Amino acid sequence: MTDNEETYDVIVVGSGGGGLIGGYIAASRGLRTLIIEKTDKVGGTTSYSGAGLWFPGSAPILRAGIAEDDLEVARGYLRAAVGDDSRADLQDAYLSAAGRLIDELERNPRFGTFFHQPVPDYYGSLPGATPHGRTIFPPPVTVAELGETAELVRRSIYTERYGHTEDDELVGGRALIGRALAAFLGTGNGTLLTETELTDLIVESDRVVGIDTRTPQGPVRFRAERGVLLAAGGFEHNAELRVKYGAIPSTGDWSDGVDSNVGDALVAGIAVGAETELLDEAWYVPGVVQPDGKPIFNHATRGGIWVNAAGERFTNETAPYDQAGHAIRDGERDTEVQHAPTHWIFDQKQLSRDGFGAKSPDTPLDPEWFTSGALRKADTLEELAEIIGVPAEALRVSVEKFNGYVATGVDEEFHRGESAWDQMCQFIVGYPALPEQNYIVPIEPEGPNPLLVSIDSPPYYAATLLLSDIGTKGGLKTDVSARVLRADGQPIAGLYATGNTMAAMSGGVYPGAGTPIGSALAFAYLAALDLAEPSL
């Protein structure tokens, strides 16, 4: 409790993509809107991302000449991928909001014109899946265009973690955040407060009427006459909550979500009676362990094989990252064989072709890759097996079996190279590229399937993969207007949620590139519309 109070129409907790878009939509309708951010930078995990938005039927896709991108076809695909009828109403709300939101954003020059890039849907064998995908992206923006606002935008994960320099153009998630922040402040109705941390939701007469916060100047209470939108990310860096809810791995140190995401909004929502769902789920990805001991998101693998502690393959290594991540998680959780770490086995032929550690093949590997143990090297597979602690005979058999698929072009175990996503991966080098990694080295096929290249050119290498994520995806249960629900299905008046604070509309799956941020934006939009004109 504090005597220091301020009043707004709408309060948004969190400044990622969902928070900023929700804030902008509310402020653009004349509502006095406050966005609070816990850290000194704006953008959350969105700033780490490519800012893809899985928005079927939206104008950028139609402008790209993909006239067949029909919403009903996309709806059928989404239903089949998620396979959970209880989430159908959320899916419908998402699909309905996506195109309308982009139309509205593009009417503001600060957002520019979004564009489509072909990223195949992740479940390519399902009806309605498309090889061109349904993912759109925000246009880049320069520091000069943003002015002083640019300084508020969170840096990329490579800059924050490894000290890489940023150039004068913001791309991907940083572009979306920079543009949305400028648009929000440009409404004249938006206020941003950084270093302001949510501590509690204020409830009066069964309605959320504001928030209590912790600031450098002390506690401050903010009242919201219309409502509060929670858009503060997940709980990926809260080890206690991960253990409590079974969101393995139990440490947040392996997550690529921003460090400040520890579940403040989730805990505050639960404290006022919110129902939750999917708390054991995350947007799982394989992470390549770096010399500092932490993994970083690996979104494509076009060479080598992955083996578990038994020295055996267990998945299609080139599968979409969420599916590959779930394969590691399920192996670790459901079998007696260790899958974390997973060992990525490849040879000199692949290293000479692709390089490693986000460096070109012409750039020597930093010695710390080997001195740290993040990368191991041996002249024979038997020696490599001993170094990484897997059965030598099993590893030999796994490699020989894989090599045997090269001539026929058919991976009889895991069907690598057969989907549109897999085929796209032959043009992607390693984990997400740094700005200097602007090369693509063609794969010289040894058979009919370019994703099947033999592992037979010593020395041999083993990189380490851990189960990582780009955020937890379980959270507060909501309705189609993003209103937070109680266990009895009734909304908590004045409380909304989106992004990873909200239980994902896609359930335990990841239908296509841009589903997480697309969901955050779409449900923030729906929340803001309801805040402007509340439903009954």
C-alpha positions as a printed NumPy array, in Angstrom:
array([[  0.   ,   0.   ,   0.   ],
       [  1.277,   3.472,  -0.859],
       [  0.019,   7.043,  -0.775],
       [  1.749,   7.665,  -4.11 ],
       [ -0.953,   7.004,  -6.747],
       [ -1.519,   7.799, -10.413],
       [ -4.542,   6.996, -12.571],
       [ -4.812,   5.903, -16.216],
       [ -7.513,   4.355, -18.348],
       [ -5.415,   1.313, -19.258],
       [ -2.276,  -0.165, -17.74 ],
       [ -0.069,  -2.604, -19.662],
       [  2.497,  -4.679, -17.791],
       [  5.404,  -5.535, -20.092],
       [  6.916,  -3.882, -23.16 ],
       [  7.436,  -6.774, -25.573],
       [  5.587,  -6.988, -28.856],
       [  2.243,  -7.756, -27.228],
       [  2.554,  -5.057, -24.596],
       [  3.512,  -2.324, -27.051],
       [  0.87 ,  -3.258, -29.616],
       [ -1.822,  -3.516, -26.953],
       [ -0.713,  -0.178, -25.575],
       [ -0.695,   1.414, -29.008],
       [ -4.166,   0.157, -29.958],
       [ -5.604,   1.429, -26.659],
       [ -3.812,   4.785, -26.829],
       [ -4.772,   5.286, -30.475],
       [ -8.405,   5.14 , -29.374],
       [ -7.93 ,   7.99 , -26.965],
       [ -7.365,   5.943, -23.812],
       [ -4.747,   7.25 , -21.395],
       [ -2.406,   4.272, -21.432],
       [  0.546,   3.417, -19.227],
       [  3.092,   0.742, -20.153],
       [  5.424,  -0.341, -17.366],
       [  8.663,  -2.213, -18.01 ],
       [ 10.635,  -3.959, -15.291],
       [ 14.068,  -3.361, -16.849],
       [ 15.739,  -0.29 , -18.319],
       [ 15.177,  -1.482, -21.907],
       [ 12.019,  -2.001, -23.929],
       [ 11.225,  -5.081, -25.989],
       [ 11.589,  -8.216, -23.887],
       [ 12.23 , -11.445, -25.755],
       [ 10.627,  -9.971, -28.89 ],
       [ 13.823,  -7.956, -29.336],
       [ 15.781, -11.215, -29.543],
       [ 13.54 , -12.586, -32.286],
       [ 13.097, -12.315, -36.024],
       [  9.593, -10.926, -35.317],
       [  7.854, -13.338, -37.646],
       [  4.068, -13.221, -37.379],
       [  2.072, -16.279, -38.467],
       [ -0.839, -14.3  , -39.906],
       [ -2.765, -16.312, -42.527],
       [ -4.703, -14.331, -45.118],
       [ -3.136, -11.012, -44.143],
       [ -2.494,  -8.294, -46.695],
       [  1.299,  -8.816, -46.959],
       [  0.735, -12.427, -47.995],
       [ -1.85 , -11.468, -50.593],
       [  0.465,  -8.706, -51.879],
       [  3.118, -11.371, -52.387],
       [  0.808, -12.987, -54.936],
       [ -0.222, -15.943, -52.769],
       [ -3.883, -15.684, -53.579],
       [ -4.622, -19.205, -52.436],
       [ -3.844, -18.371, -48.816],
       [ -7.436, -18.846, -47.734],
       [ -8.409, -18.361, -44.103],
       [-10.625, -21.434, -44.072],
       [ -7.777, -23.591, -45.337],
       [ -5.516, -22.09 , -42.673],
       [ -8.186, -22.761, -40.057],
       [ -8.307, -26.41 , -41.038],
       [ -4.532, -26.659, -40.823],
       [ -4.453, -24.974, -37.41 ],
       [ -7.172, -27.264, -36.069],
       [ -5.308, -30.347, -37.284],
       [ -1.953, -29.193, -35.931],
       [ -3.221, -28.26 , -32.466],
       [ -5.643, -31.197, -32.165],
       [ -7.445, -29.705, -29.187],
       [-11.088, -28.759, -29.741],
       [-11.19 , -26.833, -26.472],
       [ -8.91 , -24.213, -28.038],
       [-10.947, -23.789, -31.228],
       [-12.573, -20.522, -30.137],
       [ -9.169, -19.013, -29.36 ],
       [ -7.886, -20.116, -32.758],
       [-10.852, -18.49 , -34.477],
       [-10.309, -15.27 , -32.557],
       [ -6.635, -15.289, -33.487],
       [ -7.31 , -15.823, -37.19 ],
       [ -9.971, -13.128, -37.215],
       [ -7.736, -10.588, -35.492],
       [ -4.517, -11.129, -37.442],
       [ -5.433,  -9.565, -40.756],
       [ -7.409,  -6.716, -39.177],
       [ -4.496,  -5.845, -36.922],
       [ -1.991,  -5.632, -39.774],
       [ -4.403,  -3.5  , -41.803],
       [ -4.652,  -1.088, -38.888],
       [ -0.924,  -0.969, -38.202],
       [ -0.082,  -0.316, -41.845],
       [ -2.328,   2.745, -41.817],
       [  0.199,   4.332, -39.465],
       [  3.402,   5.254, -41.371],
       [  5.456,   4.571, -38.251],
       [  4.873,   0.822, -38.765],
       [  5.758,   0.858, -42.454],
       [  4.743,  -1.992, -44.739],
       [  5.009,  -5.571, -43.537],
       [  6.298,  -8.2  , -45.979],
       [  6.007, -11.937, -46.531],
       [  8.943, -14.337, -46.636],
       [  8.518, -18.026, -47.453],
       [  8.89 , -20.156, -44.322],
       [  7.042, -23.476, -44.704],
       [  4.387, -24.414, -42.176],
       [  5.896, -26.716, -39.574],
       [  3.528, -29.671, -40.017],
       [  3.917, -30.044, -43.743],
       [  2.048, -33.336, -44.055],
       [ -1.21 , -31.972, -42.626],
       [ -4.048, -30.772, -44.854],
       [ -3.802, -27.054, -45.457],
       [ -0.063, -26.78 , -44.84 ],
       [  1.747, -24.61 , -47.357],
       [  5.363, -24.668, -48.548],
       [  5.386, -20.863, -48.762],
       [  4.084, -20.523, -45.222],
       [  2.035, -17.738, -43.725],
       [  4.683, -15.675, -41.972],
       [  5.136, -11.936, -42.343],
       [  7.784,  -9.584, -40.973],
       [  8.105,  -5.896, -40.047],
       [ 10.294,  -3.684, -42.222],
       [ 13.694,  -2.591, -40.896],
       [ 14.063,   0.87 , -39.414],
       [ 17.156,   3.004, -38.92 ],
       [ 18.393,   4.524, -35.707],
       [ 18.117,   7.912, -37.383],
       [ 14.434,   7.362, -38.09 ],
       [ 13.723,   6.432, -34.472],
       [ 15.878,   9.139, -32.923],
       [ 16.265,   8.967, -29.144],
       [ 13.653,   6.197, -29.001],
       [ 16.214,   3.785, -30.452],
       [ 18.251,   3.933, -27.247],
       [ 15.367,   2.394, -25.321],
       [ 15.161,  -0.711, -27.512],
       [ 16.683,  -3.846, -26.039],
       [ 19.74 ,  -5.102, -27.91 ],
       [ 19.906,  -8.464, -29.649],
       [ 20.769, -11.569, -27.669],
       [ 24.176, -11.666, -29.365],
       [ 24.981,  -8.161, -28.187],
       [ 23.682,  -8.686, -24.662],
       [ 25.347, -12.04 , -24.199],
       [ 28.506, -11.798, -26.298],
       [ 29.153,  -8.107, -26.85 ],
       [ 28.6  ,  -8.008, -30.593],
       [ 28.057,  -4.55 , -32.001],
       [ 24.737,  -3.396, -33.44 ],
       [ 24.615,  -1.512, -36.71 ],
       [ 22.534,   1.547, -37.537],
       [ 19.557,  -0.46 , -38.787],
       [ 17.146,  -2.32 , -36.533],
       [ 15.773,  -5.515, -38.051],
       [ 13.42 ,  -8.273, -36.976],
       [ 12.204,  -8.006, -33.409],
       [ 14.157,  -4.842, -32.698],
       [ 12.504,  -3.171, -35.701],
       [  9.04 ,  -4.2  , -34.517],
       [  9.744,  -2.905, -31.016],
       [ 11.263,   0.356, -32.22 ],
       [  8.384,   1.041, -34.573],
       [  5.71 ,   0.103, -32.035],
       [  7.298,   2.222, -29.318],
       [  7.45 ,   5.246, -31.622],
       [  3.823,   4.709, -32.624],
       [  2.689,   4.329, -29.005],
       [  4.431,   7.498, -27.838],
       [  3.273,   9.273, -30.97 ],
       [ -0.395,   8.902, -30.026],
       [ -0.058,  11.56 , -27.369],
       [ -1.927,   9.272, -24.969],
       [  0.886,   6.885, -24.102],
       [  3.226,   6.916, -21.1  ],
       [  6.178,   4.536, -20.706],
       [  7.86 ,   3.871, -17.362],
       [ 10.959,   1.661, -17.263],
       [ 12.48 ,   0.123, -14.122],
       [  8.958,  -0.263, -12.774],
       [  8.152,  -3.751, -11.483],
       [  4.723,  -5.246, -10.871],
       [  4.302,  -6.534,  -7.317],
       [  0.517,  -7.013,  -6.975],
       [ -2.785,  -6.535,  -8.699],
       [ -5.312,  -4.351,  -6.87 ],
       [ -8.796,  -5.845,  -6.569],
       [-11.842,  -3.936,  -5.369],
       [-15.406,  -5.29 ,  -5.52 ],
       [-14.218,  -8.335,  -7.515],
       [-12.616,  -6.139, -10.164],
       [ -8.951,  -5.486, -10.956],
       [ -8.602,  -1.725, -10.658],
       [ -4.845,  -1.239, -10.809],
       [ -1.392,  -2.409,  -9.828],
       [  1.162,  -1.912,  -7.097],
       [  4.722,  -1.492,  -8.297],
       [  8.287,  -1.213,  -7.094],
       [ 10.337,   1.624,  -8.602],
       [ 13.772,   3.123,  -7.868],
       [ 11.945,   5.911,  -6.037],
       [  9.905,   3.491,  -3.936],
       [  6.468,   1.862,  -4.197],
       [  3.884,   3.433,  -6.511],
       [  0.252,   2.467,  -7.024],
       [ -1.285,   2.933, -10.464],
       [ -5.042,   2.797, -10.934],
       [ -6.679,   1.667, -14.152],
       [-10.195,   2.859, -14.85 ],
       [-10.709,   0.437, -17.756],
       [ -8.391,  -2.463, -16.98 ],
       [ -4.941,  -4.05 , -16.814],
       [ -3.293,  -6.037, -19.622],
       [ -0.605,  -8.49 , -18.469],
       [  1.983,  -8.902, -21.241],
       [  5.097,  -9.598, -19.204],
       [  6.338, -12.82 , -20.789],
       [  6.569, -16.221, -19.185],
       [  8.393, -17.713, -16.215],
       [ 11.299, -19.219, -18.114],
       [ 13.981, -17.882, -15.742],
       [ 12.22 , -18.927, -12.54 ],
       [ 13.675, -22.288, -11.551],
       [ 11.274, -22.67 ,  -8.625],
       [  8.207, -22.317, -10.854],
       [  9.69 , -24.556, -13.533],
       [ 10.132, -27.302, -10.95 ],
       [  6.698, -26.689,  -9.465],
       [  4.91 , -26.963, -12.81 ],
       [  7.138, -29.524, -14.505],
       [  8.36 , -27.177, -17.238],
       [ 11.625, -28.998, -17.827],
       [ 14.458, -28.281, -17.868],
       [ 14.22 , -27.154, -14.284],
       [ 16.772, -24.389, -14.707],
       [ 16.056, -21.142, -16.483],
       [ 19.752, -20.766, -17.294],
       [ 19.181, -22.694, -20.523],
       [ 16.41 , -20.438, -21.825],
       [ 16.81 , -17.873, -24.602],
       [ 14.03 , -15.782, -23.09 ],
       [ 15.065, -12.444, -21.625],
       [ 16.51 , -12.853, -18.115],
       [ 13.869, -10.705, -16.421],
       [ 11.046, -13.11 , -17.316],
       [ 10.45 , -14.824, -13.973],
       [  6.659, -15.026, -13.912],
       [  5.728, -11.88 , -11.989],
       [  2.5  , -11.416, -13.948],
       [  1.604, -15.107, -13.757],
       [  2.002, -15.123,  -9.97 ],
       [  0.003, -11.901,  -9.627],
       [ -2.811, -13.335, -11.758],
       [ -2.961, -16.571,  -9.78 ],
       [ -3.102, -14.552,  -6.561],
       [ -6.381, -12.936,  -7.648],
       [ -8.02 , -16.2  ,  -8.67 ],
       [ -6.96 , -16.766, -12.295],
       [ -7.108, -20.235, -13.808],
       [ -4.005, -21.539, -15.577],
       [ -3.206, -23.983, -18.376],
       [ -0.198, -25.617, -20.091],
       [  2.239, -24.731, -17.31 ],
       [  4.437, -27.715, -18.162],
       [  4.909, -26.472, -21.734],
       [  7.398, -24.144, -23.409],
       [  8.347, -23.036, -26.889],
       [ 11.07 , -25.663, -26.876],
       [ 14.167, -25.441, -29.057],
       [ 17.497, -27.264, -29.193],
       [ 20.302, -25.061, -27.935],
       [ 23.943, -25.351, -29.011],
       [ 26.134, -24.961, -25.938],
       [ 28.57 , -22.079, -26.301],
       [ 32.009, -21.781, -24.718],
       [ 30.413, -19.869, -21.82 ],
       [ 28.419, -23.013, -20.99 ],
       [ 25.032, -21.671, -22.048],
       [ 23.044, -22.861, -25.057],
       [ 21.798, -20.654, -27.852],
       [ 18.835, -21.38 , -30.106],
       [ 19.599, -23.786, -32.973],
       [ 16.852, -23.351, -35.556],
       [ 18.145, -25.585, -38.334],
       [ 20.542, -28.492, -38.766],
       [ 21.596, -29.511, -42.227],
       [ 24.383, -31.963, -41.469],
       [ 25.536, -34.614, -39.013],
       [ 23.332, -36.584, -36.633],
       [ 22.161, -36.221, -33.044],
       [ 22.574, -39.058, -30.574],
       [ 21.503, -39.542, -26.968],
       [ 23.549, -41.005, -24.111],
       [ 23.029, -44.465, -25.611],
       [ 24.714, -43.325, -28.825],
       [ 21.46 , -43.648, -30.78 ],
       [ 19.594, -41.285, -33.087],
       [ 16.134, -40.392, -31.805],
       [ 14.715, -37.736, -34.137],
       [ 14.89 , -35.961, -37.473],
       [ 17.634, -33.454, -36.732],
       [ 16.326, -31.089, -39.408],
       [ 12.755, -31.014, -38.114],
       [ 11.264, -27.655, -37.085],
       [ 12.941, -26.565, -33.878],
       [  9.929, -26.954, -31.586],
       [  9.468, -30.536, -32.744],
       [ 13.185, -31.238, -32.343],
       [ 13.103, -29.631, -28.902],
       [ 10.106, -31.72 , -27.878],
       [ 11.956, -34.834, -29.044],
       [ 14.767, -34.015, -26.619],
       [ 12.289, -33.201, -23.846],
       [ 10.207, -36.32 , -24.386],
       [ 13.303, -38.513, -24.522],
       [ 14.59 , -37.013, -21.293],
       [ 11.221, -37.211, -19.55 ],
       [  9.768, -40.449, -20.843],
       [ 12.748, -42.801, -21.157],
       [ 15.59 , -43.946, -18.95 ],
       [ 18.147, -42.704, -21.492],
       [ 19.66 , -39.269, -21.001],
       [ 18.91 , -36.834, -23.835],
       [ 20.239, -33.682, -22.187],
       [ 22.896, -33.317, -23.284],
       [ 22.348, -34.499, -26.825],
       [ 25.498, -34.97 , -28.904],
       [ 25.656, -33.474, -32.404],
       [ 28.079, -35.631, -34.393],
       [ 29.642, -34.344, -37.625],
       [ 32.877, -34.563, -39.573],
       [ 35.55 , -32.368, -41.143],
       [ 33.643, -32.308, -44.426],
       [ 30.726, -30.544, -42.765],
       [ 32.951, -28.196, -40.768],
       [ 34.804, -27.18 , -43.94 ],
       [ 31.503, -26.574, -45.709],
       [ 29.472, -24.792, -43.015],
       [ 31.918, -23.512, -40.447],
       [ 30.806, -23.472, -36.835],
       [ 30.017, -21.033, -34.07 ],
       [ 28.4  , -18.544, -36.465],
       [ 31.688, -18.145, -38.323],
       [ 32.373, -18.806, -41.978],
       [ 34.399, -21.865, -43.048],
       [ 37.305, -19.527, -43.807],
       [ 37.424, -18.299, -40.212],
       [ 39.376, -20.473, -37.769],
       [ 37.449, -21.692, -34.763],
       [ 38.202, -19.889, -31.525],
       [ 40.337, -22.2  , -29.343],
       [ 37.883, -21.712, -26.46 ],
       [ 35.388, -23.948, -28.255],
       [ 37.726, -26.839, -27.491],
       [ 39.253, -25.685, -24.208],
       [ 35.756, -25.152, -22.757],
       [ 34.596, -28.602, -23.878],
       [ 31.703, -27.137, -25.878],
       [ 33.16 , -28.806, -28.97 ],
       [ 35.071, -32.118, -28.921],
       [ 37.332, -33.545, -31.621],
       [ 38.798, -36.992, -32.326],
       [ 40.45 , -38.86 , -35.181],
       [ 38.048, -41.795, -34.943],
       [ 34.447, -42.332, -33.941],
       [ 35.607, -44.732, -31.228],
       [ 37.803, -42.057, -29.67 ],
       [ 35.01 , -39.501, -29.934],
       [ 32.583, -41.888, -28.246],
       [ 34.975, -42.302, -25.321],
       [ 35.397, -38.532, -24.978],
       [ 31.658, -37.818, -24.866],
       [ 30.814, -40.918, -22.827],
       [ 28.578, -42.892, -25.176],
       [ 28.93 , -46.573, -26.201],
       [ 31.4  , -46.721, -29.095],
       [ 29.661, -49.585, -30.881],
       [ 26.283, -47.872, -30.716],
       [ 27.711, -44.651, -32.111],
       [ 29.428, -46.542, -34.934],
       [ 26.195, -48.322, -35.814],
       [ 24.212, -45.057, -35.747],
       [ 26.652, -43.376, -38.126],
       [ 26.853, -46.368, -40.453],
       [ 23.084, -46.712, -40.576],
       [ 22.743, -43.012, -41.429],
       [ 25.453, -43.252, -44.061],
       [ 23.57 , -46.16 , -45.575],
       [ 20.589, -43.902, -46.296],
       [ 22.652, -41.583, -48.484],
       [ 22.562, -43.694, -51.645],
       [ 18.799, -44.21 , -51.603],
       [ 18.001, -40.714, -50.327],
       [ 15.545, -42.134, -47.788],
       [ 16.035, -41.749, -44.038],
       [ 14.102, -44.869, -43.095],
       [ 14.089, -43.998, -39.4  ],
       [ 13.153, -40.308, -39.256],
       [ 12.471, -39.179, -42.861],
       [ 14.961, -36.348, -42.867],
       [ 14.851, -34.182, -45.965],
       [ 11.326, -35.056, -47.024],
       [  9.333, -32.021, -45.824],
       [  9.307, -28.513, -47.257],
       [ 10.855, -27.241, -44.02 ],
       [ 13.674, -29.771, -44.252],
       [ 14.361, -28.834, -47.852],
       [ 14.53 , -25.158, -46.933],
       [ 17.15 , -25.999, -44.324],
       [ 19.703, -26.897, -46.963],
       [ 19.977, -23.122, -47.487],
       [ 20.407, -22.264, -43.795],
       [ 23.803, -22.462, -42.111],
       [ 23.895, -23.414, -38.451],
       [ 22.049, -21.622, -35.696],
       [ 20.73 , -18.075, -36.198],
       [ 23.284, -16.128, -38.153],
       [ 25.161, -13.124, -36.871],
       [ 25.326, -10.097, -39.166],
       [ 28.748, -11.166, -40.435],
       [ 27.469, -14.629, -41.358],
       [ 26.047, -13.67 , -44.723],
       [ 27.193, -16.683, -46.666],
       [ 25.343, -19.786, -47.809],
       [ 27.511, -22.708, -48.816],
       [ 25.661, -25.101, -51.12 ],
       [ 25.425, -28.717, -50.108],
       [ 26.996, -31.004, -52.68 ],
       [ 24.586, -33.958, -52.654],
       [ 25.979, -37.459, -52.533],
       [ 22.613, -38.902, -53.509],
       [ 19.048, -37.864, -54.284],
       [ 18.486, -36.224, -50.87 ],
       [ 20.789, -33.231, -50.197],
       [ 20.04 , -33.386, -46.449],
       [ 21.638, -36.832, -46.286],
       [ 25.421, -36.441, -46.528],
       [ 27.677, -39.16 , -45.17 ],
       [ 29.717, -38.721, -42.009],
       [ 33.014, -40.291, -43.068],
       [ 35.746, -37.634, -43.247],
       [ 37.889, -37.505, -40.098],
       [ 38.516, -35.838, -37.793],
       [ 35.091, -36.137, -36.167],
       [ 33.421, -33.561, -33.95 ],
       [ 30.771, -33.53 , -31.233],
       [ 28.927, -30.376, -30.259],
       [ 26.648, -30.324, -27.243],
       [ 22.916, -29.649, -27.441],
       [ 20.728, -28.887, -24.447],
       [ 16.981, -28.507, -24.218],
       [ 16.37 , -24.785, -24.444],
       [ 13.336, -22.618, -25.112],
       [ 12.378, -19.169, -26.321],
       [  9.897, -18.835, -23.482],
       [  7.398, -20.828, -21.474],
       [  3.954, -21.07 , -23.069],
       [  1.719, -21.941, -20.149],
       [ -0.065, -19.147, -18.373],
       [ -3.351, -17.56 , -17.44 ],
       [ -6.445, -18.984, -19.108],
       [ -8.275, -16.414, -21.24 ],
       [-11.332, -16.045, -23.443],
       [-11.537, -14.781, -27.022],
       [-11.211, -11.16 , -25.863],
       [ -8.072, -12.027, -23.851],
       [ -9.997, -11.586, -20.595],
       [ -8.46 , -13.666, -17.819],
       [-10.773, -16.403, -16.552],
       [-11.436, -17.943, -13.161],
       [-11.72 , -21.692, -12.63 ],
       [-15.502, -21.421, -13.131],
       [-14.973, -19.941, -16.596],
       [-16.077, -16.429, -15.655],
       [-13.81 , -13.492, -16.507],
       [-12.012, -11.54 , -13.821],
       [-13.327,  -8.037, -14.472],
       [-10.639,  -5.611, -15.556],
       [ -7.902,  -8.222, -16.169],
       [ -6.475,  -9.29 , -19.546],
       [ -3.444, -11.293, -20.639],
       [ -1.483, -11.952, -23.804],
       [  1.826, -13.375, -25.016],
       [  3.534, -15.9  , -22.79 ],
       [  1.63 , -14.617, -19.754],
       [ -1.401, -16.203, -21.433],
       [ -1.83 , -19.936, -22.016],
       [ -1.071, -20.429, -25.719],
       [ -3.933, -20.721, -28.198],
       [ -1.84 , -23.334, -30.024],
       [ -1.695, -25.717, -27.06 ],
       [  1.4  , -27.876, -26.957],
       [  2.403, -27.353, -30.596],
       [  4.04 , -24.701, -32.778],
       [  2.098, -24.547, -36.08 ],
       [  4.294, -22.135, -37.992],
       [  7.02 , -19.516, -37.79 ],
       [  5.691, -16.518, -35.908],
       [  3.049, -18.215, -33.798],
       [  4.381, -16.95 , -30.414],
       [  4.742, -13.282, -31.359],
       [  1.736, -13.465, -33.666],
       [ -0.365, -14.67 , -30.736],
       [  1.003, -11.957, -28.454],
       [  0.051,  -9.242, -30.944],
       [ -3.32 , -10.683, -31.925],
       [ -4.609, -11.128, -28.378],
       [ -3.179,  -7.781, -27.284],
       [ -5.214,  -6.267, -30.115],
       [ -8.354,  -8.071, -28.989],
       [ -7.747,  -7.019, -25.387],
       [ -7.325,  -3.383, -26.379],
       [-10.51 ,  -3.462, -28.456],
       [-12.406,  -4.831, -25.468],
       [-10.868,  -2.24 , -23.166],
       [-11.999,   0.48 , -25.567],
       [-15.51 ,  -0.958, -25.915],
       [-16.009,  -3.564, -23.189],
       [-18.07 ,  -6.644, -24.017],
       [-20.922,  -7.647, -21.746]])
